[in-house]
């Protein structure tokens, strides 16, 4: 019985870390949510963190640039990515791209006054 328990524990410790992915502090994540036409800001897990802006909804898409924590953005729409995360199509100035929704917080950030 102990061997079965240890074998199960070993299997779980090798599977779980590979499947686990950090979730941001923002409004989205792995749930299907609707987002369209509002002001928001980047909110990362670190005060000096950055969020990748990509040319499509998913980590496999090319990175356009990085947005600093508390950067104000406009959310245009959303979609469910193939990675099971919700992605927001956003605009920052003249640049448009895709960010993971769980790193976007509602409202305007005074730290990044445009």
Short mmCIF file of C-alpha atoms in Angstrom, two decimals:
data_model
loop_
_atom_site.label_atom_id
_atom_site.label_comp_id
_atom_site.label_asym_id
_atom_site.label_seq_id
_atom_site.Cartn_x
_atom_site.Cartn_y
_atom_site.Cartn_z
CA UNK A 1 0.00 0.00 0.00
CA UNK A 2 2.85 2.38 0.82
CA UNK A 3 4.42 1.70 -2.59
CA UNK A 4 1.18 2.64 -4.34
CA UNK A 5 0.90 5.82 -2.30
CA UNK A 6 4.50 6.84 -3.05
CA UNK A 7 4.11 6.05 -6.74
CA UNK A 8 0.96 8.21 -6.88
CA UNK A 9 2.67 11.06 -5.07
CA UNK A 10 5.63 10.88 -7.45
CA UNK A 11 3.36 10.99 -10.48
CA UNK A 12 1.47 14.01 -9.12
CA UNK A 13 4.64 15.96 -8.35
CA UNK A 14 5.85 15.50 -11.92
CA UNK A 15 2.52 16.32 -13.58
CA UNK A 16 1.24 19.26 -11.51
CA UNK A 17 4.13 21.71 -11.89
CA UNK A 18 4.11 21.28 -15.67
CA UNK A 19 0.37 21.97 -15.87
CA UNK A 20 0.35 24.86 -13.39
CA UNK A 21 0.70 28.36 -14.78
CA UNK A 22 0.80 31.60 -12.85
CA UNK A 23 -2.42 33.58 -12.92
CA UNK A 24 -2.28 37.35 -12.83
CA UNK A 25 -4.12 39.65 -10.41
CA UNK A 26 -6.40 41.09 -13.10
CA UNK A 27 -10.01 40.54 -14.09
CA UNK A 28 -9.67 37.66 -16.53
CA UNK A 29 -8.09 34.24 -16.57
CA UNK A 30 -9.50 30.97 -17.75
CA UNK A 31 -13.16 31.96 -17.71
CA UNK A 32 -15.04 33.18 -20.73
CA UNK A 33 -15.75 36.86 -20.16
CA UNK A 34 -17.01 39.62 -22.35
CA UNK A 35 -14.94 42.76 -22.68
CA UNK A 36 -15.47 45.56 -25.12
CA UNK A 37 -14.69 49.25 -25.29
CA UNK A 38 -13.47 50.42 -21.89
CA UNK A 39 -10.40 51.91 -20.21
CA UNK A 40 -8.21 49.68 -18.06
CA UNK A 41 -4.60 49.32 -16.97
CA UNK A 42 -1.88 46.66 -16.85
CA UNK A 43 -1.59 44.99 -13.46
CA UNK A 44 1.21 42.48 -13.03
CA UNK A 45 2.19 40.45 -9.98
CA UNK A 46 5.25 42.70 -9.48
CA UNK A 47 5.22 46.49 -9.16
CA UNK A 48 8.01 46.79 -11.75
CA UNK A 49 6.66 43.98 -13.96
CA UNK A 50 5.91 44.05 -17.68
CA UNK A 51 3.19 42.48 -19.81
CA UNK A 52 3.86 41.20 -23.31
CA UNK A 53 1.73 42.72 -26.06
CA UNK A 54 1.40 40.13 -28.84
CA UNK A 55 0.18 40.15 -32.43
CA UNK A 56 -2.37 37.41 -31.69
CA UNK A 57 -4.22 35.83 -28.74
CA UNK A 58 -1.72 33.32 -27.33
CA UNK A 59 1.83 32.97 -25.99
CA UNK A 60 2.92 31.39 -29.25
CA UNK A 61 2.23 34.65 -31.11
CA UNK A 62 5.02 37.16 -31.76
CA UNK A 63 5.70 39.76 -29.06
CA UNK A 64 5.21 43.32 -30.35
CA UNK A 65 6.40 45.14 -27.22
CA UNK A 66 6.12 45.08 -23.44
CA UNK A 67 3.81 47.26 -21.37
CA UNK A 68 4.87 48.38 -17.90
CA UNK A 69 2.75 47.73 -14.83
CA UNK A 70 0.01 50.40 -14.42
CA UNK A 71 0.12 51.39 -18.11
CA UNK A 72 -3.30 52.68 -19.21
CA UNK A 73 -4.85 50.81 -22.13
CA UNK A 74 -8.13 50.63 -24.02
CA UNK A 75 -9.77 47.19 -24.19
CA UNK A 76 -11.32 46.67 -27.63
CA UNK A 77 -12.66 43.10 -27.39
CA UNK A 78 -11.85 39.63 -26.08
CA UNK A 79 -11.49 36.02 -27.21
CA UNK A 80 -10.68 32.64 -25.71
CA UNK A 81 -7.18 31.55 -26.69
CA UNK A 82 -6.11 28.01 -27.52
CA UNK A 83 -4.21 28.07 -24.20
CA UNK A 84 -7.57 28.25 -22.31
CA UNK A 85 -6.93 31.85 -21.24
CA UNK A 86 -9.06 34.84 -22.17
CA UNK A 87 -7.12 37.37 -24.25
CA UNK A 88 -7.97 41.05 -24.67
CA UNK A 89 -7.33 42.96 -27.88
CA UNK A 90 -6.12 46.32 -26.63
CA UNK A 91 -4.86 49.66 -27.86
CA UNK A 92 -2.10 51.78 -26.33
CA UNK A 93 -1.60 54.93 -28.34
CA UNK A 94 -1.13 53.87 -31.97
CA UNK A 95 -0.28 50.24 -31.10
CA UNK A 96 -2.90 47.48 -31.11
CA UNK A 97 -2.30 43.92 -29.94
CA UNK A 98 -3.30 41.12 -27.57
CA UNK A 99 -2.65 40.65 -23.83
CA UNK A 100 -3.78 38.01 -21.36
CA UNK A 101 -6.86 39.30 -19.55
CA UNK A 102 -5.70 38.20 -16.10
CA UNK A 103 -3.04 40.92 -16.23
CA UNK A 104 -5.57 43.68 -16.94
CA UNK A 105 -7.39 45.58 -14.19
CA UNK A 106 -10.45 47.77 -14.56
CA UNK A 107 -10.17 51.52 -14.52
CA UNK A 108 -7.67 54.22 -15.25
CA UNK A 109 -4.30 54.21 -13.47
CA UNK A 110 -3.07 57.61 -12.27
CA UNK A 111 0.49 56.21 -12.26
CA UNK A 112 0.53 56.35 -16.08
CA UNK A 113 -1.10 59.68 -16.89
CA UNK A 114 -1.25 60.09 -20.65
#
